[in-house]
CSV table of C-alpha atoms in Angstrom, one decimal:
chain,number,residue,atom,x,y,z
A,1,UNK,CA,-14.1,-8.7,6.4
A,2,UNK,CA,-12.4,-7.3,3.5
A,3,UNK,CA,-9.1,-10.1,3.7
A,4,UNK,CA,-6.7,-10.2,1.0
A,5,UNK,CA,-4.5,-13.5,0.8
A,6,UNK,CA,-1.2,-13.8,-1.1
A,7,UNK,CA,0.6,-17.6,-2.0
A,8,UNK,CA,3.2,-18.3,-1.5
A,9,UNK,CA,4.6,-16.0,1.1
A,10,UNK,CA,7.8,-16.5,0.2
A,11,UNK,CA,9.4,-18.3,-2.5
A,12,UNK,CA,13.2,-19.3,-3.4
A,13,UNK,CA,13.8,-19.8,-7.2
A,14,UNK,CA,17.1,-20.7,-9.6
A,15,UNK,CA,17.7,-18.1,-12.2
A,16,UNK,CA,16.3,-18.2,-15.2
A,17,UNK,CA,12.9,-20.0,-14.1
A,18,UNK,CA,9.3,-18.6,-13.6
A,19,UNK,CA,7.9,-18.0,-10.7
A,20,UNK,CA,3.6,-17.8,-9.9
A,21,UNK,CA,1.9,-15.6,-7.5
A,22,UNK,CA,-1.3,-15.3,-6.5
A,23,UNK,CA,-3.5,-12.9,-4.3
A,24,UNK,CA,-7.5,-13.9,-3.8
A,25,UNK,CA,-9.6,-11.5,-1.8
A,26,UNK,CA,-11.3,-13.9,0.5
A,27,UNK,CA,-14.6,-12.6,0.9
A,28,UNK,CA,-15.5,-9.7,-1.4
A,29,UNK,CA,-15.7,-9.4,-5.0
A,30,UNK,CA,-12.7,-7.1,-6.4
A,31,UNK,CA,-13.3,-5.1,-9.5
A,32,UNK,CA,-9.9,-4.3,-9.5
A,33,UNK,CA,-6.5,-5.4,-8.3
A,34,UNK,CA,-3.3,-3.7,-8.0
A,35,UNK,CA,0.5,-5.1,-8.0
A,36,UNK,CA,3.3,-3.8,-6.1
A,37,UNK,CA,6.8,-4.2,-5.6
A,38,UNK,CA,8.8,-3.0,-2.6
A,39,UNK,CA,12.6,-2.8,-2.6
A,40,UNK,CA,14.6,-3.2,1.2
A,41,UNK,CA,14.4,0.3,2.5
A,42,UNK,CA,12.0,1.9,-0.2
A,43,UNK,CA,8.1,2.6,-0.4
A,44,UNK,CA,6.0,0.8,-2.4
A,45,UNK,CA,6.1,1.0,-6.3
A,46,UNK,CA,2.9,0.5,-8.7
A,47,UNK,CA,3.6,-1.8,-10.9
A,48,UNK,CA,0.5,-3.0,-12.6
A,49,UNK,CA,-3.4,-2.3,-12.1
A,50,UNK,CA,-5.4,-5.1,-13.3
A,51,UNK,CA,-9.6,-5.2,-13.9
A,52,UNK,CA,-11.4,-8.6,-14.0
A,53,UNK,CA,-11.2,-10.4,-18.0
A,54,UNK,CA,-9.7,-7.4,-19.2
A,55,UNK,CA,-5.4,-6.6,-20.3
A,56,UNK,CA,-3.6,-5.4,-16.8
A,57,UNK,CA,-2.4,-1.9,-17.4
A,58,UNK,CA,1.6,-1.3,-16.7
A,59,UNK,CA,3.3,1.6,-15.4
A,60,UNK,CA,5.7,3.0,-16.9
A,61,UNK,CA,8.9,1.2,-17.1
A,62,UNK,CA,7.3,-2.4,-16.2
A,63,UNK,CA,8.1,-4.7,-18.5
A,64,UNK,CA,5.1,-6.4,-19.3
A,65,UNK,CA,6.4,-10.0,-21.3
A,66,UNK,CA,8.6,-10.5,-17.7
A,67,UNK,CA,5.6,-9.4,-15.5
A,68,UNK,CA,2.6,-11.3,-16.4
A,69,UNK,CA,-0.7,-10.8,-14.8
A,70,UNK,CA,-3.8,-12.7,-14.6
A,71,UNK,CA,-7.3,-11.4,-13.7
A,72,UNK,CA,-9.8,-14.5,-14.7
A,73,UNK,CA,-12.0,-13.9,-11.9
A,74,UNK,CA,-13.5,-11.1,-9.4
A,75,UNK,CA,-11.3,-13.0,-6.4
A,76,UNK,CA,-8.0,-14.5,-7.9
A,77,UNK,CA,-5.4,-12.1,-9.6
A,78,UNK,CA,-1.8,-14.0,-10.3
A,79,UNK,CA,1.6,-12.5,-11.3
A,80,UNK,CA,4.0,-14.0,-13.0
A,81,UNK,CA,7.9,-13.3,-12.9
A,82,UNK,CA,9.4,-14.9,-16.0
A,83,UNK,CA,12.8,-15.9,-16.3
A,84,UNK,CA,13.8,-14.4,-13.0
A,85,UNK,CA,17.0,-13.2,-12.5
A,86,UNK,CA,18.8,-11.6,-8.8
A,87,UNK,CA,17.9,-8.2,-9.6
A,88,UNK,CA,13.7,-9.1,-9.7
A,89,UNK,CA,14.5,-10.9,-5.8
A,90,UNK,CA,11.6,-8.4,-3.9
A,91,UNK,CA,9.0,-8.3,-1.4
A,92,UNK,CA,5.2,-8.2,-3.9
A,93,UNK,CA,2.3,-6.9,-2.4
A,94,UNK,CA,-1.4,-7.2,-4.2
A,95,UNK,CA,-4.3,-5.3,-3.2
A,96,UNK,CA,-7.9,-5.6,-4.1
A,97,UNK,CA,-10.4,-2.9,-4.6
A,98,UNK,CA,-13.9,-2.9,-3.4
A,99,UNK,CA,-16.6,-1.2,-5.3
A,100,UNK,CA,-15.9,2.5,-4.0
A,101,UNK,CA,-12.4,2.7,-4.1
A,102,UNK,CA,-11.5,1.0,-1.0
A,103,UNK,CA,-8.3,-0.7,-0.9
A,104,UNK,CA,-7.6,-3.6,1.3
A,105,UNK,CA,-3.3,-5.0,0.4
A,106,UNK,CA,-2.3,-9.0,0.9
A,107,UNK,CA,0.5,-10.3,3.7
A,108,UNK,CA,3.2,-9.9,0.8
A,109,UNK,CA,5.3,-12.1,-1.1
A,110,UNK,CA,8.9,-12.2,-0.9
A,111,UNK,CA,10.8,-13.7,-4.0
A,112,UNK,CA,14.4,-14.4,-3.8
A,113,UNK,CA,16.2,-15.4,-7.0
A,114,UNK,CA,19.5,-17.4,-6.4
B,1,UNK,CA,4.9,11.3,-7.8
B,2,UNK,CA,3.7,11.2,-4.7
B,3,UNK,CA,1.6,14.8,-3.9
B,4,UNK,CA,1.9,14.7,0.0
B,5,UNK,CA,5.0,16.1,2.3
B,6,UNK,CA,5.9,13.9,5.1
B,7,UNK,CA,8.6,13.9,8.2
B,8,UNK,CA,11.3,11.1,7.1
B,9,UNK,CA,11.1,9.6,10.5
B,10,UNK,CA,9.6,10.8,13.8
B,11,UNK,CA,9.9,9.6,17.7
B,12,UNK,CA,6.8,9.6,20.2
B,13,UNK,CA,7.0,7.8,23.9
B,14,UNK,CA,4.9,4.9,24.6
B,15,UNK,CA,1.5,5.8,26.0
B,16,UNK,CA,1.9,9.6,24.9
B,17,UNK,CA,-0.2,10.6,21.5
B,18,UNK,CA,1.7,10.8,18.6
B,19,UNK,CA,1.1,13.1,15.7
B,20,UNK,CA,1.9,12.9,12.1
B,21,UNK,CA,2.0,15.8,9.7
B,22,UNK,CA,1.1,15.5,6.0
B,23,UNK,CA,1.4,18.6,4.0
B,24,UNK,CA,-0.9,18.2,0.5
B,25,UNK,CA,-0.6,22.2,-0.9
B,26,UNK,CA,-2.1,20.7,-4.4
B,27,UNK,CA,-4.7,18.7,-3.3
B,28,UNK,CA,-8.2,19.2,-5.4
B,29,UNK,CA,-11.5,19.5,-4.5
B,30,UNK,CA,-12.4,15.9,-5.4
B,31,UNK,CA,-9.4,14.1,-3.5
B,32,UNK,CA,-9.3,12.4,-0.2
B,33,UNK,CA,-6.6,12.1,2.3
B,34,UNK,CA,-6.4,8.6,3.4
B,35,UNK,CA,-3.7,7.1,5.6
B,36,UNK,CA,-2.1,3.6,5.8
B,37,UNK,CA,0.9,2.2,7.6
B,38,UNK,CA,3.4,-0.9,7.0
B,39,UNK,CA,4.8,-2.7,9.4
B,40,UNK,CA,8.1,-4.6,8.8
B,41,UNK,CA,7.8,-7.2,6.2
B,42,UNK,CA,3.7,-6.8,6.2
B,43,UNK,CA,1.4,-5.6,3.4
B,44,UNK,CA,0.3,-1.9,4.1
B,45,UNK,CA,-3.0,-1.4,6.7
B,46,UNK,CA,-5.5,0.9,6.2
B,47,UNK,CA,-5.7,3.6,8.6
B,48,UNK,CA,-8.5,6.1,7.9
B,49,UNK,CA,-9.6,9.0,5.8
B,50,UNK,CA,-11.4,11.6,5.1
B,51,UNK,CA,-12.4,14.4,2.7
B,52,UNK,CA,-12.5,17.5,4.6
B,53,UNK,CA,-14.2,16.9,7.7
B,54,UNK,CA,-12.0,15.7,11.4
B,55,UNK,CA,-12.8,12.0,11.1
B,56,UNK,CA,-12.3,9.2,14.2
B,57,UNK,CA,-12.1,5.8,14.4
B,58,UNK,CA,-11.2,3.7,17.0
B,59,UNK,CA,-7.3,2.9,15.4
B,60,UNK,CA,-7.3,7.1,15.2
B,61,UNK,CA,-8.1,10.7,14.2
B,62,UNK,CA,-7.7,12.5,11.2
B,63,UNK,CA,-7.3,16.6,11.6
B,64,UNK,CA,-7.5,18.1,8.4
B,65,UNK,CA,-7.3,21.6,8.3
B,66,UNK,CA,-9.8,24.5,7.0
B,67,UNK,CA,-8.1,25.0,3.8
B,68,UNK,CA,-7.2,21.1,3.0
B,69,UNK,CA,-3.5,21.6,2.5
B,70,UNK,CA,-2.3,19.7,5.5
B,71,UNK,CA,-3.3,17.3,7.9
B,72,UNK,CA,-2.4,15.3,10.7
B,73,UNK,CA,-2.9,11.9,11.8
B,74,UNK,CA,-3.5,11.2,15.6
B,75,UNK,CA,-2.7,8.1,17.2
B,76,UNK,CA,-3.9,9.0,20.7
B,77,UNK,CA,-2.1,6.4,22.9
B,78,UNK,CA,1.0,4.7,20.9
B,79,UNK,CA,2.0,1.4,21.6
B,80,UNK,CA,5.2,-0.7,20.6
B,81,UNK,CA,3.1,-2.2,18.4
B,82,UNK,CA,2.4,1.3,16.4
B,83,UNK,CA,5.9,1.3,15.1
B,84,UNK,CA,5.6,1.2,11.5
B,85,UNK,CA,6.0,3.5,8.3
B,86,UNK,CA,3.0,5.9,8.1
B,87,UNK,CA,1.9,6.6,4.4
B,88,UNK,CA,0.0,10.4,3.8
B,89,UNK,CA,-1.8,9.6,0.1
B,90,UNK,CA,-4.3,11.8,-1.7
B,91,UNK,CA,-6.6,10.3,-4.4
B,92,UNK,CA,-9.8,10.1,-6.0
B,93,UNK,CA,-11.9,7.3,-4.7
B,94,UNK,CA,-11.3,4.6,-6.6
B,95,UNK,CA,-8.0,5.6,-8.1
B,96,UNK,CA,-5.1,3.7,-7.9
B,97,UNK,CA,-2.5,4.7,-4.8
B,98,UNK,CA,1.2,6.0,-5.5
B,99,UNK,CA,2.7,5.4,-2.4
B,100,UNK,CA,5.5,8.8,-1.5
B,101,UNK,CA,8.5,7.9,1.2
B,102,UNK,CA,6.1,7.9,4.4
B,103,UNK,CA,7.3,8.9,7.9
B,104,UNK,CA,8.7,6.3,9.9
B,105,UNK,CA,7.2,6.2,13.7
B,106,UNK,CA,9.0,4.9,16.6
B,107,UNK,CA,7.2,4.1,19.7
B,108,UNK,CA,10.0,4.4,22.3
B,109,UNK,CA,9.5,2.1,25.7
C-alpha cells in the first residue's frame, strides 16, 4: 500500500513552453502533498506544500507564477513549469502525506529543457 | 536548515552490518528521527523511525541513544542493492521534511 505515482517520468521540452506534472497517490487519500526539486549531486529542496482545494504554500525563493500547483483532489496534485528555460531542467519528486504524518515520495520526474 | 549531522559518505563490505550515525544535539521533546534513503535517479524510500525508543523493522534498526542527541541506523546485512544516499531527518509528525546532505553508503562486493 501507500504508492505514489508521478507522469510523465521524464519529459523533454523547447524553451519557453509549459510543461505539466502530475503525482496521484494510488490508494490512500492524501491531505497533503509536497513538491521537490533535486539538482545532479544535491539533496532534495522543498519547494512547495500543497493541502487539498486550498493555495499551495511556497518556500522561500520559489517563484510561485513559474511554479504552479494544483491540489483539486485528495489523490491528484499537478505542477506546472511555465515558460521553462535550461536552468529549471531537474529531477521533481512529489510526496503525499497520510493522515499522521507519514510520507510516502513518487518515482520522480526528470525535466530537461532544450 | 537541516538539524541533523551526517558522515558525507561512508564504506561497509557486502554481507557485514553497516552503521550510520546521525547526530541531532537540538532535537525537542516532540520530534521524531525518521530515516529515508535515495537511490540513484529514484524518489526517496522510507526507512524507519522512532521517538525515543530502539525500533526494528525488517529493512532495519534504529538505536537512538538515552539522551536523543544521536542515533544510528543499522542495516544488519548490506547488500549491493543498499547503496544509496541515507537521509537522518527530525520532525514533528506531520510536518513537512527538509532534506540535510545525507551520507552516501557504499556496499563494496
Amino acid at each position: 500500500g501507500a504508492v505514489v505515482s508521478q507522469h510523465p517520468s521524464r519529459v523533454i521540452c523547447k524553451s519557453g513552453t509549459s510543461v505539466k506534472i502530475e503525482c496521484r497517490s494510488l490508494d490512500f487519500q492524501a491531505t497533503t502533498m509536497f513538491w521537490y526539486r533535486q539538482f545532479p549531486k544535491q539533496s532534495l529542496m522543498l519547494m512547495a506544500t500543497s493541502n487539498e482545494g486550498s493555495k499551495a504554500t511556497y518556500e522561500q525563493g520559489v517563484e510561485k507564477d513559474k511554479f504552479l500547483i494544483n491540489h483539486a483532489s485528495l489523490t491528484l496534485s499537478t505542477l506546472t513549469v511555465t515558460s521553462a528555460h535550461p536552468e529549471d531542467s531537474s529531477f521533481y519528486i512529489c510526496s503525499a502525506s497520510l493522515a499522521g504524518g507519514q510520507q510516502y515520495f513518487g518515482p520522480g520526474t526528470r525535466l530537461t529543457v532544450t | 536548515d537541516a538539524k541533523t549531522t551526517q558522515p558525507p559518505s561512508m564504506d561497509c563490505a557486502e554481507g557485514r552490518a553497516a552503521n550510520l550515525p546521525c547526530n541531532h544535539s537540538t532535537i525537542s521533546g516532540n520530534e521524531y528521527v525518521y530515516w529515508y534513503r535515495q537511490i540513484h535517479s529514484q524518489g526517496p524510500q522510507y526507512i524507519i523511525h522512532g521517538l525515543k525508543n530502539n525500533e526494528t523493522n525488517e529493512m532495519a534498526s534504529l538505536i537512538i541513544t538515552e539522551d536523543r542527541k544521536s542515533s544510528t541506523l543499522i542495516l544488519p546485512h548490506a547488500t549491493l542493492r543498499d547503496t544509496a544516499v541515507y537521509y537522518c531527518i527530525v520532525r514533528v509528525k506531520g510536518d513537512k521534511i527538509i532534506f540535510g546532505k545525507g551520507t552516501r553508503l557504499h556496499i563494496l562486493p
